[in-house]
mmCIF file with all atom_site columns, C-alpha atoms in Angstrom:
data_model
loop_
_atom_site.group_PDB
_atom_site.id
_atom_site.type_symbol
_atom_site.label_atom_id
_atom_site.label_alt_id
_atom_site.label_comp_id
_atom_site.label_asym_id
_atom_site.label_entity_id
_atom_site.label_seq_id
_atom_site.pdbx_PDB_ins_code
_atom_site.Cartn_x
_atom_site.Cartn_y
_atom_site.Cartn_z
_atom_site.occupancy
_atom_site.B_iso_or_equiv
_atom_site.pdbx_formal_charge
_atom_site.auth_seq_id
_atom_site.auth_comp_id
_atom_site.auth_asym_id
_atom_site.auth_atom_id
_atom_site.pdbx_PDB_model_num
ATOM 1  C CA . MET A 1 1  ? -32.428 -57.565 105.996 1.00 0.00 ? 1  MET A CA 1
ATOM 2  C CA . ALA A 1 2  ? -35.591 -59.557 105.218 1.00 0.00 ? 2  ALA A CA 1
ATOM 3  C CA . LEU A 1 3  ? -36.463 -57.232 102.313 1.00 0.00 ? 3  LEU A CA 1
ATOM 4  C CA . GLN A 1 4  ? -32.913 -57.476 100.993 1.00 0.00 ? 4  GLN A CA 1
ATOM 5  C CA . ASN A 1 5  ? -33.117 -61.287 101.058 1.00 0.00 ? 5  ASN A CA 1
ATOM 6  C CA . LEU A 1 6  ? -36.470 -61.284 99.214  1.00 0.00 ? 6  LEU A CA 1
ATOM 7  C CA . VAL A 1 7  ? -35.072 -58.977 96.519  1.00 0.00 ? 7  VAL A CA 1
ATOM 8  C CA . ARG A 1 8  ? -31.934 -61.113 96.191  1.00 0.00 ? 8  ARG A CA 1
ATOM 9  C CA . ALA A 1 9  ? -34.055 -64.268 95.723  1.00 0.00 ? 9  ALA A CA 1
ATOM 10 C CA . ALA A 1 10 ? -36.169 -62.525 93.057  1.00 0.00 ? 10 ALA A CA 1
ATOM 11 C CA . LEU A 1 11 ? -33.044 -61.411 91.187  1.00 0.00 ? 11 LEU A CA 1
ATOM 12 C CA . TRP A 1 12 ? -31.650 -64.941 91.324  1.00 0.00 ? 12 TRP A CA 1
ATOM 13 C CA . LYS A 1 13 ? -34.913 -66.227 89.869  1.00 0.00 ? 13 LYS A CA 1
ATOM 14 C CA . ALA A 1 14 ? -34.760 -63.711 87.002  1.00 0.00 ? 14 ALA A CA 1
ATOM 15 C CA . ARG A 1 15 ? -31.043 -63.650 86.217  1.00 0.00 ? 15 ARG A CA 1
ATOM 16 C CA . ASP A 1 16 ? -29.285 -66.540 88.037  1.00 0.00 ? 16 ASP A CA 1
ATOM 17 C CA . THR A 1 17 ? -27.032 -66.193 91.076  1.00 0.00 ? 17 THR A CA 1
ATOM 18 C CA . SER A 1 18 ? -24.263 -64.439 89.105  1.00 0.00 ? 18 SER A CA 1
ATOM 19 C CA . ALA A 1 19 ? -26.505 -61.350 88.823  1.00 0.00 ? 19 ALA A CA 1
ATOM 20 C CA . ILE A 1 20 ? -25.457 -60.349 92.343  1.00 0.00 ? 20 ILE A CA 1
ATOM 21 C CA . ALA A 1 21 ? -21.712 -59.877 92.579  1.00 0.00 ? 21 ALA A CA 1
ATOM 22 C CA . HIS A 1 22 ? -21.571 -58.352 96.098  1.00 0.00 ? 22 HIS A CA 1
ATOM 23 C CA . GLU A 1 23 ? -23.551 -58.030 99.322  1.00 0.00 ? 23 GLU A CA 1
ATOM 24 C CA . GLY A 1 24 ? -25.142 -54.743 98.256  1.00 0.00 ? 24 GLY A CA 1
ATOM 25 C CA . GLY A 1 25 ? -24.241 -52.749 101.347 1.00 0.00 ? 25 GLY A CA 1
ATOM 26 C CA . ARG A 1 26 ? -26.759 -50.740 103.304 1.00 0.00 ? 26 ARG A CA 1
ATOM 27 C CA . GLY A 1 27 ? -30.153 -50.362 101.680 1.00 0.00 ? 27 GLY A CA 1
ATOM 28 C CA . HIS A 1 28 ? -31.514 -46.887 100.998 1.00 0.00 ? 28 HIS A CA 1
ATOM 29 C CA . ALA A 1 29 ? -34.447 -45.091 99.441  1.00 0.00 ? 29 ALA A CA 1
ATOM 30 C CA . SER A 1 30 ? -34.023 -41.970 97.352  1.00 0.00 ? 30 SER A CA 1
ATOM 31 C CA . LEU A 1 31 ? -36.428 -39.109 96.804  1.00 0.00 ? 31 LEU A CA 1
ATOM 32 C CA . GLY A 1 32 ? -34.583 -37.954 93.703  1.00 0.00 ? 32 GLY A CA 1
ATOM 33 C CA . TYR A 1 33 ? -31.311 -37.485 91.931  1.00 0.00 ? 33 TYR A CA 1
ATOM 34 C CA . ALA A 1 34 ? -29.652 -34.372 90.532  1.00 0.00 ? 34 ALA A CA 1
ATOM 35 C CA . TYR A 1 35 ? -26.769 -33.652 88.215  1.00 0.00 ? 35 TYR A CA 1
ATOM 36 C CA . ASP A 1 36 ? -25.702 -30.359 89.799  1.00 0.00 ? 36 ASP A CA 1
ATOM 37 C CA . SER A 1 37 ? -25.343 -28.739 93.217  1.00 0.00 ? 37 SER A CA 1
ATOM 38 C CA . ALA A 1 38 ? -28.475 -27.777 95.112  1.00 0.00 ? 38 ALA A CA 1
ATOM 39 C CA . ASP A 1 39 ? -29.510 -26.832 98.631  1.00 0.00 ? 39 ASP A CA 1
ATOM 40 C CA . SER A 1 40 ? -31.151 -29.833 100.309 1.00 0.00 ? 40 SER A CA 1
ATOM 41 C CA . ASP A 1 41 ? -31.991 -27.946 103.536 1.00 0.00 ? 41 ASP A CA 1
ATOM 42 C CA . PRO A 1 42 ? -35.669 -27.248 102.627 1.00 0.00 ? 42 PRO A CA 1
ATOM 43 C CA . LEU A 1 43 ? -36.310 -30.927 101.871 1.00 0.00 ? 43 LEU A CA 1
ATOM 44 C CA . GLN A 1 44 ? -34.366 -32.121 104.915 1.00 0.00 ? 44 GLN A CA 1
ATOM 45 C CA . SER A 1 45 ? -36.279 -29.690 107.162 1.00 0.00 ? 45 SER A CA 1
ATOM 46 C CA . ALA A 1 46 ? -39.634 -30.905 105.815 1.00 0.00 ? 46 ALA A CA 1
ATOM 47 C CA . LEU A 1 47 ? -38.647 -34.533 106.344 1.00 0.00 ? 47 LEU A CA 1
ATOM 48 C CA . ARG A 1 48 ? -37.578 -33.842 109.954 1.00 0.00 ? 48 ARG A CA 1
ATOM 49 C CA . ARG A 1 49 ? -41.062 -32.414 110.682 1.00 0.00 ? 49 ARG A CA 1
ATOM 50 C CA . ILE A 1 50 ? -42.784 -35.705 109.800 1.00 0.00 ? 50 ILE A CA 1
ATOM 51 C CA . SER A 1 51 ? -44.185 -37.406 112.869 1.00 0.00 ? 51 SER A CA 1
ATOM 52 C CA . PRO A 1 52 ? -43.724 -40.135 113.805 1.00 0.00 ? 52 PRO A CA 1
ATOM 53 C CA . SER A 1 53 ? -40.189 -40.138 112.470 1.00 0.00 ? 53 SER A CA 1
ATOM 54 C CA . HIS A 1 54 ? -40.307 -43.905 111.957 1.00 0.00 ? 54 HIS A CA 1
ATOM 55 C CA . ALA A 1 55 ? -43.195 -45.513 110.141 1.00 0.00 ? 55 ALA A CA 1
ATOM 56 C CA . PRO A 1 56 ? -43.777 -48.981 108.730 1.00 0.00 ? 56 PRO A CA 1
ATOM 57 C CA . LEU A 1 57 ? -43.227 -49.422 105.010 1.00 0.00 ? 57 LEU A CA 1
ATOM 58 C CA . THR A 1 58 ? -44.730 -52.306 103.071 1.00 0.00 ? 58 THR A CA 1
ATOM 59 C CA . VAL A 1 59 ? -42.961 -53.351 99.878  1.00 0.00 ? 59 VAL A CA 1
ATOM 60 C CA . SER A 1 60 ? -45.161 -55.762 97.970  1.00 0.00 ? 60 SER A CA 1
ATOM 61 C CA . ARG A 1 61 ? -43.318 -56.102 94.668  1.00 0.00 ? 61 ARG A CA 1
ATOM 62 C CA . MET A 1 62 ? -39.970 -55.536 93.040  1.00 0.00 ? 62 MET A CA 1
ATOM 63 C CA . HIS A 1 63 ? -39.535 -54.103 89.556  1.00 0.00 ? 63 HIS A CA 1
ATOM 64 C CA . LEU A 1 64 ? -36.357 -55.231 87.813  1.00 0.00 ? 64 LEU A CA 1
ATOM 65 C CA . LEU A 1 65 ? -35.159 -52.572 85.366  1.00 0.00 ? 65 LEU A CA 1
ATOM 66 C CA . ASP A 1 66 ? -32.472 -52.495 82.692  1.00 0.00 ? 66 ASP A CA 1
ATOM 67 C CA . VAL A 1 67 ? -30.889 -49.074 83.354  1.00 0.00 ? 67 VAL A CA 1
ATOM 68 C CA . CYS A 1 68 ? -28.845 -47.118 80.822  1.00 0.00 ? 68 CYS A CA 1
ATOM 69 C CA . TRP A 1 69 ? -26.869 -43.941 81.564  1.00 0.00 ? 69 TRP A CA 1
ATOM 70 C CA . THR A 1 70 ? -26.110 -41.541 78.706  1.00 0.00 ? 70 THR A CA 1
ATOM 71 C CA . ALA A 1 71 ? -23.597 -38.675 78.954  1.00 0.00 ? 71 ALA A CA 1
ATOM 72 C CA . HIS A 1 72 ? -24.532 -35.318 77.411  1.00 0.00 ? 72 HIS A CA 1
ATOM 73 C CA . PRO A 1 73 ? -21.847 -32.596 77.194  1.00 0.00 ? 73 PRO A CA 1
ATOM 74 C CA . ARG A 1 74 ? -22.661 -29.271 78.838  1.00 0.00 ? 74 ARG A CA 1
ATOM 75 C CA . THR A 1 75 ? -21.636 -25.867 77.512  1.00 0.00 ? 75 THR A CA 1
ATOM 76 C CA . ASP A 1 76 ? -19.367 -25.358 80.550  1.00 0.00 ? 76 ASP A CA 1
ATOM 77 C CA . GLY A 1 77 ? -17.334 -28.458 79.645  1.00 0.00 ? 77 GLY A CA 1
ATOM 78 C CA . GLY A 1 78 ? -19.045 -30.668 82.214  1.00 0.00 ? 78 GLY A CA 1
ATOM 79 C CA . VAL A 1 79 ? -21.306 -33.624 81.622  1.00 0.00 ? 79 VAL A CA 1
ATOM 80 C CA . ARG A 1 80 ? -25.029 -34.034 82.244  1.00 0.00 ? 80 ARG A CA 1
ATOM 81 C CA . TRP A 1 81 ? -26.114 -37.633 82.750  1.00 0.00 ? 81 TRP A CA 1
ATOM 82 C CA . GLU A 1 82 ? -29.489 -38.953 81.628  1.00 0.00 ? 82 GLU A CA 1
ATOM 83 C CA . MET A 1 83 ? -30.964 -42.159 83.018  1.00 0.00 ? 83 MET A CA 1
ATOM 84 C CA . ASP A 1 84 ? -33.399 -44.306 81.020  1.00 0.00 ? 84 ASP A CA 1
ATOM 85 C CA . TRP A 1 85 ? -34.735 -47.736 81.838  1.00 0.00 ? 85 TRP A CA 1
ATOM 86 C CA . ASP A 1 86 ? -36.712 -50.588 80.374  1.00 0.00 ? 86 ASP A CA 1
ATOM 87 C CA . PRO A 1 87 ? -38.818 -52.898 82.559  1.00 0.00 ? 87 PRO A CA 1
ATOM 88 C CA . VAL A 1 88 ? -37.499 -56.475 82.629  1.00 0.00 ? 88 VAL A CA 1
ATOM 89 C CA . ALA A 1 89 ? -39.673 -58.239 85.220  1.00 0.00 ? 89 ALA A CA 1
ATOM 90 C CA . THR A 1 90 ? -41.925 -57.665 88.229  1.00 0.00 ? 90 THR A CA 1
ATOM 91 C CA . PHE A 1 91 ? -41.839 -59.964 91.256  1.00 0.00 ? 91 PHE A CA 1
ATOM 92 C CA . PRO A 1 92 ? -44.232 -60.164 94.205  1.00 0.00 ? 92 PRO A CA 1
ATOM 93 C CA . LEU A 1 93 ? -42.382 -60.095 97.531  1.00 0.00 ? 93 LEU A CA 1
ATOM 94 C CA . GLY A 1 94 ? -43.514 -61.997 100.594 1.00 0.00 ? 94 GLY A CA 1
ATOM 95 C CA . THR A 1 95 ? -47.098 -63.039 101.129 1.00 0.00 ? 95 THR A CA 1
ATOM 96 C CA . THR A 1 96 ? -50.123 -61.104 99.955  1.00 0.00 ? 96 THR A CA 1
#
């Protein structure tokens, strides 16, 4: 919750309080995104072998990005999404 509050304060500083329209829900970290089905068992198995299973994580800065999604049609009639972003600002979080 402390990290979430630091990020929220940095966003308010950059974009005013209206930049955050909801509580944000549960925070998460992602190792990657995909646009099709894939077997995640090999990655999940490797992650479960990491010991200790809980480790401290220090987040020292936040990068605010302007993200744009572009749809590209696929030959099978589906859509492939492409994500691009432009850096807007970088904020230090907490004390150094």
